[in-house]
Amino acid sequence: MTDHLGQKLLYLSQSDVAAVGLTMAEIIAALERMFREKGEARVEMPPKIGIHPAPDAFIHAMPASIPAQKAAGIKWVGGYPNNSKRGLPYITGLLILNDFDTGIPIALMDATWITAKRTGAATALSAKYLARPDSATVGILGCGVQGRSNLEALKVLFPLKKVYAYDTHADRSARYAEEMSLKLGIEGVSVTDPKQAVVASDIVVTAGPILRKPHATIQSGWLREGAFASLVDFDSYWQPDALHEADKFCTDDVPQLHHYRDIGYFQDIPPIHADLGELVTGRKPGRQNPKERTIACNLGLALDDMATAPLIYQRALEKGIGAWLPL
Ligand SMILES: NC(=O)c1ccc[n+]([C@@H]2O[C@H](COP(=O)([O-])OP(=O)(O)OC[C@H]3O[C@@H](n4cnc5c(N)ncnc54)[C@H](O)[C@@H]3O)[C@@H](O)[C@H]2O)c1
């Protein structure tokens, strides 16, 4: 709102962001528009920088700009694997949205909801290009926030019937299976062995903790022919041999993947077939036959957040949601 520019910014709490009512279908569409821009090299996004105050924990600075959407801003996001022991979320953060023309901050919003939803949306978008369109069974390993948002997003694009849910805490996978049946109308089956969630699934999502030293539970021979896997927790879940079974290994941003490799992740992964911008623009082919095994390892981009946050801001203005704070 130009009359507030330079005077006030809109603060949106976590419940405000959720109350705005942006749908998963809208977020997937926003990401697809953004990845088309990225594929045409019309966006700006330096690789994440961050600090690491505790082992396997991070707080990352994620700036990005999408000129076609007049979107500019930054997310400051923390990920602490041990937070759950204290009853606190793994991922938390704040996002500042700037006015594209002047750089002036126009909004400050909680980034927890956005991070959950846009990550699920990125999985679904990758799956649109890499999974079999008739994919009906999903294996979710890690039944937390991402386990939920990834299934919600996949349900938008695929005729899902059954989800096999695995979590190291059996009570969590049981709760998840029940909840997803009720919310999404997908039959939920809680399993006690991670293999059961992989071998029978058309789509596999691993969403446990990100570890510099992978626990590498998933072995070669588990991911079945024609399946697609989304590695939300990087390569933490996968033995290198299992990853190398992929016919196509994709990511959302190659420089970022190389950056992570340089700091110790992804020490043994297959060659990268394409990034998501290349898949969306058709520069590189997605799935070419029903037998291929395909993998997307989306690292999570500032661009995902910046494709989503302006829509939340606009909708909040329209609905009168949020609190104005003086600059
Ligand atoms: N790639 C991205 O864009 C992106 C974005 C956000 C979060 N993440 C990552 O996604 C992961 C999940 O985040 P979240 O917010 O859902 O966390 P969460 O704490 O809500 O859920 C994680 C779940 O994994 C379970 N778990 C732990 N170890 C496991 C294992 N070995 N096998 C199966 N389950 C296990 C936990 O019990 C918990 O239920 C984290 O690693 C996070 O860093 C990635």
Short mmCIF file of C-alpha atoms and ligand atoms in Angstrom, two decimals:
data_model
loop_
_atom_site.label_atom_id
_atom_site.label_comp_id
_atom_site.label_asym_id
_atom_site.label_seq_id
_atom_site.Cartn_x
_atom_site.Cartn_y
_atom_site.Cartn_z
CA MET A 1 0.00 0.00 0.00
CA THR A 2 1.78 3.08 -1.19
CA ASP A 3 0.25 5.42 1.42
CA HIS A 4 2.06 3.41 4.12
CA LEU A 5 5.35 3.22 2.24
CA GLY A 6 8.20 4.40 4.43
CA GLN A 7 5.81 5.04 7.31
CA LYS A 8 4.63 1.63 8.47
CA LEU A 9 5.06 -2.05 7.79
CA LEU A 10 2.54 -4.85 8.08
CA TYR A 11 3.33 -7.48 10.72
CA LEU A 12 1.82 -10.90 10.10
CA SER A 13 2.04 -13.48 12.89
CA GLN A 14 2.03 -17.21 12.17
CA SER A 15 -1.73 -17.38 12.65
CA ASP A 16 -2.21 -14.26 10.49
CA VAL A 17 -0.22 -15.88 7.67
CA ALA A 18 -2.34 -19.02 7.90
CA ALA A 19 -5.58 -17.01 8.18
CA VAL A 20 -4.89 -15.30 4.85
CA GLY A 21 -6.07 -18.54 3.25
CA LEU A 22 -3.60 -19.03 0.40
CA THR A 23 -4.25 -22.51 -0.98
CA MET A 24 -1.68 -25.17 -1.77
CA ALA A 25 -2.80 -25.10 -5.42
CA GLU A 26 -2.06 -21.35 -5.52
CA ILE A 27 1.39 -21.89 -3.99
CA ILE A 28 2.25 -24.64 -6.49
CA ALA A 29 1.16 -22.35 -9.35
CA ALA A 30 3.22 -19.47 -7.92
CA LEU A 31 6.28 -21.69 -7.72
CA GLU A 32 5.78 -22.85 -11.28
CA ARG A 33 5.65 -19.23 -12.51
CA MET A 34 8.77 -18.46 -10.49
CA PHE A 35 10.70 -21.51 -11.75
CA ARG A 36 9.85 -20.45 -15.31
CA GLU A 37 11.50 -17.09 -14.54
CA LYS A 38 14.43 -18.89 -12.94
CA GLY A 39 14.75 -21.11 -16.01
CA GLU A 40 14.94 -17.97 -18.14
CA ALA A 41 17.62 -16.54 -15.82
CA ARG A 42 15.42 -13.57 -14.85
CA VAL A 43 15.75 -13.86 -11.07
CA GLU A 44 18.42 -13.07 -8.51
CA MET A 45 19.35 -15.39 -5.65
CA PRO A 46 22.79 -15.67 -4.07
CA PRO A 47 23.49 -19.05 -2.41
CA LYS A 48 22.36 -19.17 1.22
CA ILE A 49 24.73 -17.93 3.85
CA GLY A 50 24.31 -19.03 7.41
CA ILE A 51 25.54 -19.63 10.90
CA HIS A 52 25.67 -22.94 12.73
CA PRO A 53 25.42 -22.37 16.47
CA ALA A 54 24.85 -26.09 17.32
CA PRO A 55 25.72 -29.40 15.60
CA ASP A 56 23.42 -30.04 12.60
CA ALA A 57 21.63 -26.75 13.34
CA PHE A 58 21.53 -23.72 11.09
CA ILE A 59 20.20 -20.21 10.79
CA HIS A 60 20.23 -19.16 7.13
CA ALA A 61 19.87 -15.80 5.41
CA MET A 62 17.87 -16.24 2.21
CA PRO A 63 17.45 -13.17 -0.01
CA ALA A 64 15.85 -13.26 -3.46
CA SER A 65 14.27 -11.09 -6.09
CA ILE A 66 11.75 -11.98 -8.83
CA PRO A 67 11.39 -8.90 -11.06
CA ALA A 68 8.41 -10.28 -13.01
CA GLN A 69 6.51 -10.47 -9.73
CA LYS A 70 8.06 -7.28 -8.32
CA ALA A 71 9.09 -9.44 -5.37
CA ALA A 72 12.12 -8.73 -3.20
CA GLY A 73 13.02 -9.69 0.33
CA ILE A 74 14.78 -12.05 2.68
CA LYS A 75 13.97 -14.97 4.97
CA TRP A 76 15.96 -15.58 8.17
CA VAL A 77 15.25 -19.20 9.03
CA GLY A 78 16.50 -21.55 11.73
CA GLY A 79 16.53 -25.34 11.73
CA TYR A 80 17.34 -27.10 15.00
CA PRO A 81 16.92 -30.91 15.02
CA ASN A 82 16.84 -31.10 18.82
CA ASN A 83 14.06 -28.55 19.30
CA SER A 84 11.41 -31.27 19.31
CA LYS A 85 12.82 -32.60 22.60
CA ARG A 86 11.78 -29.26 24.07
CA GLY A 87 8.41 -29.27 22.37
CA LEU A 88 9.58 -26.57 19.93
CA PRO A 89 9.40 -26.59 16.11
CA TYR A 90 12.39 -27.77 14.06
CA ILE A 91 12.02 -24.89 11.60
CA THR A 92 11.21 -21.29 12.58
CA GLY A 93 11.84 -17.94 10.95
CA LEU A 94 10.90 -14.46 9.92
CA LEU A 95 10.61 -12.96 6.46
CA ILE A 96 11.02 -9.33 5.45
CA LEU A 97 9.32 -8.23 2.26
CA ASN A 98 10.70 -5.11 0.60
CA ASP A 99 9.03 -2.72 -1.82
CA PHE A 100 10.55 -3.70 -5.16
CA ASP A 101 10.96 -0.13 -6.46
CA THR A 102 12.37 1.58 -3.36
CA GLY A 103 13.74 -1.25 -1.19
CA ILE A 104 11.68 0.00 1.74
CA PRO A 105 10.45 -2.79 4.08
CA ILE A 106 6.69 -3.25 3.68
CA ALA A 107 6.02 -6.41 5.66
CA LEU A 108 7.47 -8.63 8.35
CA MET A 109 5.92 -12.05 8.63
CA ASP A 110 6.38 -15.36 10.39
CA ALA A 111 8.01 -17.77 7.96
CA THR A 112 7.10 -21.09 9.55
CA TRP A 113 3.89 -21.58 7.58
CA ILE A 114 5.49 -20.42 4.32
CA THR A 115 8.46 -22.76 4.76
CA ALA A 116 6.19 -25.71 5.40
CA LYS A 117 3.89 -25.04 2.46
CA ARG A 118 6.35 -23.92 -0.20
CA THR A 119 8.58 -26.94 0.45
CA GLY A 120 5.63 -29.27 -0.08
CA ALA A 121 4.71 -27.28 -3.18
CA ALA A 122 8.25 -27.68 -4.57
CA THR A 123 8.00 -31.45 -4.12
CA ALA A 124 4.67 -31.50 -5.94
CA LEU A 125 6.02 -29.34 -8.75
CA SER A 126 9.03 -31.62 -9.19
CA ALA A 127 6.68 -34.59 -9.12
CA LYS A 128 4.57 -33.01 -11.87
CA TYR A 129 7.58 -33.35 -14.17
CA LEU A 130 9.22 -36.44 -12.70
CA ALA A 131 6.58 -38.74 -11.21
CA ARG A 132 4.16 -40.98 -13.05
CA PRO A 133 0.86 -39.09 -13.42
CA ASP A 134 -1.02 -42.13 -12.11
CA SER A 135 1.04 -42.28 -8.90
CA ALA A 136 -1.34 -43.38 -6.16
CA THR A 137 0.78 -44.58 -3.23
CA VAL A 138 3.12 -42.41 -1.19
CA GLY A 139 5.72 -43.35 1.42
CA ILE A 140 6.41 -40.63 3.98
CA LEU A 141 9.49 -41.07 6.16
CA GLY A 142 9.43 -38.42 8.86
CA CYS A 143 5.87 -37.60 9.88
CA GLY A 144 6.29 -34.02 11.03
CA VAL A 145 5.53 -30.65 9.48
CA GLN A 146 7.08 -31.52 6.11
CA GLY A 147 5.56 -34.98 6.06
CA ARG A 148 2.19 -33.25 6.30
CA SER A 149 2.69 -30.40 3.82
CA ASN A 150 4.36 -32.62 1.23
CA LEU A 151 1.44 -35.04 1.20
CA GLU A 152 -1.06 -32.16 1.08
CA ALA A 153 0.75 -30.73 -1.96
CA LEU A 154 1.05 -34.07 -3.75
CA LYS A 155 -2.67 -34.63 -3.24
CA VAL A 156 -3.34 -31.49 -5.33
CA LEU A 157 -1.73 -33.06 -8.42
CA PHE A 158 -1.98 -36.83 -8.03
CA PRO A 159 -4.79 -39.37 -7.53
CA LEU A 160 -3.45 -40.50 -4.16
CA LYS A 161 -5.11 -43.44 -2.45
CA LYS A 162 -2.70 -44.71 0.20
CA VAL A 163 0.12 -43.35 2.34
CA TYR A 164 2.64 -45.51 4.18
CA ALA A 165 3.87 -43.49 7.13
CA TYR A 166 7.12 -44.18 8.97
CA ASP A 167 8.62 -42.21 11.85
CA THR A 168 11.24 -43.16 14.41
CA HIS A 169 8.53 -42.28 16.96
CA ALA A 170 5.78 -44.82 16.26
CA ASP A 171 3.16 -42.67 17.98
CA ARG A 172 3.85 -39.88 15.47
CA SER A 173 3.39 -42.09 12.40
CA ALA A 174 0.21 -43.54 13.90
CA ARG A 175 -1.18 -40.05 14.56
CA TYR A 176 -0.12 -38.94 11.09
CA ALA A 177 -1.81 -41.89 9.35
CA GLU A 178 -5.05 -41.17 11.17
CA GLU A 179 -4.88 -37.43 10.56
CA MET A 180 -4.14 -37.74 6.83
CA SER A 181 -7.04 -40.17 6.36
CA LEU A 182 -9.39 -37.65 7.94
CA LYS A 183 -7.97 -34.49 6.32
CA LEU A 184 -7.08 -35.68 2.85
CA GLY A 185 -9.16 -38.81 2.41
CA ILE A 186 -6.04 -40.89 1.81
CA GLU A 187 -5.86 -44.28 3.51
CA GLY A 188 -3.09 -43.99 6.10
CA VAL A 189 -0.99 -47.01 7.05
CA SER A 190 1.52 -46.59 9.85
CA VAL A 191 4.55 -48.87 9.35
CA THR A 192 7.33 -49.80 11.76
CA ASP A 193 10.05 -50.51 9.22
CA PRO A 194 11.26 -47.73 6.87
CA LYS A 195 11.60 -50.27 4.05
CA GLN A 196 7.83 -50.83 4.10
CA ALA A 197 7.30 -47.14 3.35
CA VAL A 198 9.64 -47.22 0.35
CA VAL A 199 9.19 -50.50 -1.51
CA ALA A 200 5.44 -50.25 -2.12
CA SER A 201 5.31 -46.54 -3.00
CA ASP A 202 5.02 -44.67 -6.31
CA ILE A 203 6.26 -41.52 -4.56
CA VAL A 204 8.64 -41.47 -1.59
CA VAL A 205 9.30 -38.40 0.54
CA THR A 206 12.09 -38.47 3.11
CA ALA A 207 11.62 -35.70 5.68
CA GLY A 208 13.62 -36.61 8.78
CA PRO A 209 16.54 -34.55 10.12
CA ILE A 210 19.20 -33.19 7.78
CA LEU A 211 22.53 -34.68 8.85
CA ARG A 212 25.96 -33.88 7.52
CA LYS A 213 26.76 -37.56 7.99
CA PRO A 214 23.79 -39.39 6.44
CA HIS A 215 22.17 -42.20 8.43
CA ALA A 216 21.72 -43.74 4.98
CA THR A 217 18.88 -46.09 5.84
CA ILE A 218 17.44 -46.53 2.33
CA GLN A 219 19.31 -49.18 0.39
CA SER A 220 19.62 -50.03 -3.27
CA GLY A 221 16.74 -52.15 -4.52
CA TRP A 222 14.18 -50.40 -2.29
CA LEU A 223 12.93 -47.65 -4.64
CA ARG A 224 10.79 -49.48 -7.13
CA GLU A 225 10.76 -49.15 -10.89
CA GLY A 226 8.76 -46.13 -12.02
CA ALA A 227 8.92 -44.43 -8.63
CA PHE A 228 9.81 -40.82 -7.81
CA ALA A 229 11.51 -39.72 -4.59
CA SER A 230 11.72 -36.26 -3.05
CA LEU A 231 14.65 -35.75 -0.69
CA VAL A 232 13.40 -33.00 1.60
CA ASP A 233 16.09 -33.95 4.13
CA PHE A 234 18.85 -33.91 1.50
CA ASP A 235 20.79 -37.17 1.15
CA SER A 236 20.48 -38.00 4.87
CA TYR A 237 18.21 -40.99 4.30
CA TRP A 238 19.93 -42.58 1.32
CA GLN A 239 22.85 -44.91 0.76
CA PRO A 240 24.87 -43.68 -2.24
CA ASP A 241 24.14 -46.93 -4.13
CA ALA A 242 20.42 -46.29 -3.75
CA LEU A 243 20.76 -42.75 -5.08
CA HIS A 244 22.81 -43.98 -8.03
CA GLU A 245 19.89 -46.19 -9.09
CA ALA A 246 18.08 -43.03 -10.21
CA ASP A 247 17.74 -42.56 -13.96
CA LYS A 248 17.30 -38.82 -13.39
CA PHE A 249 18.57 -36.95 -10.32
CA CYS A 250 17.33 -33.37 -10.19
CA THR A 251 17.55 -30.41 -7.85
CA ASP A 252 16.11 -26.92 -7.55
CA ASP A 253 19.39 -24.99 -7.86
CA VAL A 254 22.74 -26.34 -8.96
CA PRO A 255 25.04 -23.63 -7.48
CA GLN A 256 23.34 -24.14 -4.12
CA LEU A 257 23.84 -27.89 -4.33
CA HIS A 258 27.52 -27.34 -5.10
CA HIS A 259 27.74 -24.98 -2.14
CA TYR A 260 26.32 -27.64 0.18
CA ARG A 261 28.70 -30.22 -1.28
CA ASP A 262 31.62 -27.90 -0.56
CA ILE A 263 30.62 -27.69 3.11
CA GLY A 264 30.29 -31.46 3.55
CA TYR A 265 26.87 -32.60 2.33
CA PHE A 266 26.19 -34.65 -0.83
CA GLN A 267 29.56 -36.38 -0.92
CA ASP A 268 28.34 -39.18 -3.22
CA ILE A 269 25.38 -38.32 -5.43
CA PRO A 270 24.58 -39.07 -9.08
CA PRO A 271 25.23 -36.49 -11.80
CA ILE A 272 22.56 -33.78 -11.90
CA HIS A 273 20.17 -34.21 -14.80
CA ALA A 274 18.34 -30.88 -14.51
CA ASP A 275 17.27 -28.13 -12.17
CA LEU A 276 13.59 -27.40 -11.69
CA GLY A 277 13.74 -24.27 -13.86
CA GLU A 278 15.04 -26.40 -16.73
CA LEU A 279 12.24 -28.92 -16.23
CA VAL A 280 9.53 -26.24 -16.10
CA THR A 281 10.79 -24.40 -19.19
CA GLY A 282 11.27 -27.68 -21.09
CA ARG A 283 14.98 -27.11 -21.58
CA LYS A 284 15.55 -30.57 -20.12
CA PRO A 285 13.08 -33.45 -20.27
CA GLY A 286 11.33 -34.74 -17.19
CA ARG A 287 10.15 -38.34 -16.99
CA GLN A 288 10.28 -40.01 -20.40
CA ASN A 289 8.80 -43.43 -19.64
CA PRO A 290 6.87 -45.17 -16.86
CA LYS A 291 9.86 -47.27 -15.81
CA GLU A 292 12.35 -44.57 -14.88
CA ARG A 293 13.33 -44.02 -11.28
CA THR A 294 13.51 -40.28 -10.67
CA ILE A 295 14.71 -38.21 -7.73
CA ALA A 296 14.37 -34.54 -6.82
CA CYS A 297 16.55 -33.13 -4.12
CA ASN A 298 15.13 -29.66 -3.62
CA LEU A 299 17.26 -27.71 -1.22
CA GLY A 300 14.64 -25.06 -0.58
CA LEU A 301 15.19 -21.72 -2.24
CA ALA A 302 14.74 -18.13 -1.15
CA LEU A 303 12.91 -17.85 -4.48
CA ASP A 304 10.22 -20.26 -3.21
CA ASP A 305 9.60 -17.93 -0.28
CA MET A 306 9.69 -14.82 -2.43
CA ALA A 307 7.19 -16.34 -4.87
CA THR A 308 4.79 -16.95 -1.98
CA ALA A 309 5.22 -14.04 0.46
CA PRO A 310 3.88 -11.25 -1.82
CA LEU A 311 0.69 -13.28 -2.37
CA ILE A 312 0.24 -13.52 1.39
CA TYR A 313 0.91 -9.81 1.80
CA GLN A 314 -1.60 -8.88 -0.93
CA ARG A 315 -4.27 -11.17 0.46
CA ALA A 316 -3.64 -9.81 3.99
CA LEU A 317 -4.15 -6.25 2.71
CA GLU A 318 -7.38 -7.24 0.99
CA LYS A 319 -8.70 -8.99 4.09
CA GLY A 320 -7.44 -6.46 6.63
CA ILE A 321 -5.30 -9.07 8.42
CA GLY A 322 -2.19 -8.17 10.45
CA ALA A 323 -0.94 -5.30 12.59
CA TRP A 324 0.67 -2.13 11.28
CA LEU A 325 3.96 -1.21 12.94
CA PRO A 326 5.68 2.16 12.58
CA LEU A 327 9.00 2.11 10.77
N1 LIG B 1 14.61 -28.93 1.52
C1 LIG B 1 13.86 -27.97 2.01
O1 LIG B 1 13.46 -27.05 1.33
C2 LIG B 1 13.44 -28.03 3.44
C3 LIG B 1 12.60 -27.03 3.95
C4 LIG B 1 12.17 -27.13 5.27
C5 LIG B 1 12.57 -28.19 6.05
N2 LIG B 1 13.44 -29.10 5.53
C6 LIG B 1 13.90 -30.24 6.31
O2 LIG B 1 12.82 -31.15 6.45
C7 LIG B 1 13.06 -31.96 7.59
C8 LIG B 1 11.80 -32.09 8.40
O3 LIG B 1 11.42 -30.83 8.90
P1 LIG B 1 10.08 -30.67 9.73
O4 LIG B 1 9.83 -29.22 9.90
O5 LIG B 1 9.05 -31.53 9.13
O6 LIG B 1 10.53 -31.30 11.14
P2 LIG B 1 9.61 -32.00 12.22
O7 LIG B 1 10.40 -31.99 13.48
O8 LIG B 1 8.26 -31.39 12.23
O9 LIG B 1 9.48 -33.50 11.69
C9 LIG B 1 10.53 -34.38 11.61
C10 LIG B 1 10.00 -35.78 11.94
O10 LIG B 1 11.00 -36.72 11.58
C11 LIG B 1 11.00 -37.74 12.59
N3 LIG B 1 12.30 -38.41 12.46
C12 LIG B 1 13.48 -38.15 13.03
N4 LIG B 1 14.42 -39.01 12.57
C13 LIG B 1 13.79 -39.82 11.68
C14 LIG B 1 14.19 -40.90 10.88
N5 LIG B 1 15.45 -41.31 10.85
N6 LIG B 1 13.26 -41.52 10.13
C15 LIG B 1 11.98 -41.11 10.13
N7 LIG B 1 11.54 -40.09 10.87
C16 LIG B 1 12.44 -39.46 11.63
C17 LIG B 1 10.73 -37.00 13.86
O11 LIG B 1 10.25 -37.89 14.87
C18 LIG B 1 9.66 -36.00 13.40
O12 LIG B 1 8.37 -36.53 13.51
C19 LIG B 1 14.21 -31.29 8.34
O13 LIG B 1 15.37 -32.00 8.04
C20 LIG B 1 14.27 -29.91 7.74
O14 LIG B 1 15.55 -29.33 7.82
C21 LIG B 1 13.86 -29.05 4.25
#
